[in-house]
C-alpha positions as CSV (number, residue, x, y, z in Angstrom):
1,M,109.7,-46.4,10.7
2,K,107.8,-46.8,7.9
3,V,107.6,-44.3,5.3
4,G,105.5,-43.3,2.9
5,S,104.4,-40.6,0.0
6,D,101.7,-40.1,-2.6
7,L,103.2,-39.2,-5.9
8,D,102.1,-36.5,-7.9
9,G,102.4,-32.7,-6.7
10,V,104.2,-34.3,-3.6
11,I,107.7,-36.0,-5.4
12,V,106.4,-34.5,-9.4
13,Y,105.5,-31.7,-10.2
14,T,101.8,-32.4,-11.8
15,P,100.2,-29.1,-12.9
16,L,97.6,-31.5,-14.7
17,K,94.4,-29.1,-16.0
18,K,91.2,-30.4,-17.1
19,N,92.2,-31.9,-21.0
20,D,95.0,-33.0,-19.7
21,Y,93.4,-36.4,-18.4
22,V,92.4,-38.4,-22.2
23,P,94.7,-41.3,-21.8
24,F,97.0,-40.3,-24.5
25,K,98.1,-36.7,-23.1
26,L,98.6,-38.4,-19.8
27,R,102.1,-40.4,-21.4
28,E,103.4,-37.2,-23.1
29,F,102.4,-35.1,-19.3
30,Y,103.6,-37.7,-17.2
31,N,107.0,-38.1,-19.5
32,S,107.0,-34.1,-19.5
33,C,106.8,-33.8,-15.4
34,S,109.0,-32.1,-13.5
35,P,110.8,-33.8,-9.7
36,T,110.3,-31.2,-6.8
37,K,112.0,-30.8,-3.8
38,Y,110.7,-34.0,-1.6
39,A,112.3,-36.4,-4.9
40,K,115.5,-36.3,-3.3
41,M,113.7,-37.7,-0.1
42,N,113.9,-41.8,0.6
43,F,110.5,-43.4,0.7
44,D,109.7,-47.2,1.8
45,Y,106.3,-46.6,0.0
46,I,104.9,-44.3,-3.1
47,I,101.5,-45.0,-3.5
48,T,99.7,-43.1,-5.3
49,G,96.1,-43.0,-7.2
50,R,97.9,-43.0,-11.3
51,K,96.4,-46.3,-12.4
52,E,98.6,-49.5,-12.9
53,F,98.4,-48.9,-16.5
54,F,101.5,-46.2,-16.0
55,R,103.5,-48.4,-13.8
56,K,106.3,-49.0,-16.8
57,L,106.3,-45.1,-17.3
58,T,106.1,-43.6,-13.4
59,E,108.9,-46.4,-12.9
60,K,111.5,-44.6,-15.6
61,W,110.5,-41.0,-14.6
62,L,111.4,-42.4,-10.7
63,E,115.1,-44.3,-12.1
64,K,115.3,-40.9,-14.6
65,Y,115.4,-38.7,-11.3
66,D,116.8,-40.9,-8.8
67,V,114.2,-41.3,-7.0
68,N,115.3,-43.6,-3.3
69,Y,112.0,-45.8,-2.8
70,G,110.9,-49.5,-1.7
71,N,108.1,-50.1,-3.9
72,L,106.0,-48.1,-6.1
73,V,101.6,-48.7,-5.6
74,M,99.4,-47.7,-7.9
75,Y,96.1,-47.9,-8.1
76,P,94.2,-50.9,-9.6
77,N,93.3,-50.9,-13.1
78,K,90.2,-52.8,-13.0
79,I,88.5,-50.8,-10.2
80,R,87.1,-47.6,-11.3
81,K,88.7,-44.1,-10.4
82,S,87.0,-41.5,-8.1
83,L,87.9,-39.3,-5.2
84,N,86.1,-41.5,-3.2
85,G,87.9,-44.9,-5.0
86,V,91.6,-43.0,-4.0
87,F,90.1,-42.1,-0.5
88,K,89.4,-46.0,0.4
89,F,92.3,-47.6,-2.1
90,K,95.4,-45.3,0.3
91,T,94.0,-45.5,3.6
92,K,93.9,-49.5,3.1
93,V,97.6,-49.2,1.6
94,I,98.7,-47.1,4.6
95,N,96.9,-49.2,7.3
96,E,98.0,-52.3,6.0
97,L,101.5,-51.5,5.3
98,G,102.5,-50.1,8.6
99,I,103.0,-46.7,7.4
100,K,103.8,-43.8,10.4
101,K,104.2,-40.8,8.0
102,Y,102.6,-40.4,4.9
103,Y,103.4,-37.3,2.6
104,E,99.8,-36.2,0.5
105,N,99.0,-32.8,-1.3
106,H,95.6,-33.2,-2.1
107,R,93.3,-31.6,1.1
108,G,90.3,-34.2,0.6
109,I,92.6,-37.3,0.7
110,Y,94.4,-35.3,3.4
111,N,92.0,-35.3,5.6
112,H,90.4,-38.9,5.2
113,L,93.4,-40.4,5.6
114,R,94.0,-38.2,8.8
115,E,90.8,-39.5,10.2
116,N,91.1,-43.5,9.0
117,C,94.8,-43.8,9.3
118,T,94.9,-43.2,13.3
119,Y,98.8,-44.9,13.8
120,A,99.9,-43.0,10.6
121,N,101.3,-39.4,10.8
122,I,99.7,-37.8,8.2
123,I,101.6,-34.5,6.7
124,F,100.0,-32.3,4.3
125,I,102.3,-30.9,1.0
126,E,100.6,-27.3,0.7
127,K,100.8,-26.8,-3.1
128,I,103.7,-26.4,-4.5
C-alpha cells in the first residue's frame, strides 16, 4: 500500500506567521524547523505545497532528521501558488500515484482531498 504525507504541519513543525512568507525569511525559517512524531514514520511519498525552488534545502532537512521516504513531490515553480492550486496539485498527484493513505494537516485541503481522492484514505492531523 502506497502511503503519502504532507510535509509542513505533519512531518515538520512549522508555525508559520504571515511575515515568514518572504523568500529570504523562508530559507531561514525552514532550516530552523523541528520534526514532529510523524517524522519517524515511513512514507512512499511526501507531497508538499513548498515550491520546487526549496528542494535542496528540504532534502537536506529530511536527511538531517533521518526521515524515511521514497519520493519528494514539490509544487512546481512555474505555477503561481494559491490554495486552489495546491488543492489541484495534491489531488492530481495522489490519484496518479495511486496513494492509498495520505496524512494532511490543513482542514481545507483535507476536505478537498476527501472529496476528490476516492481511492485514498485521507487522514487529518490535528494542529501539532
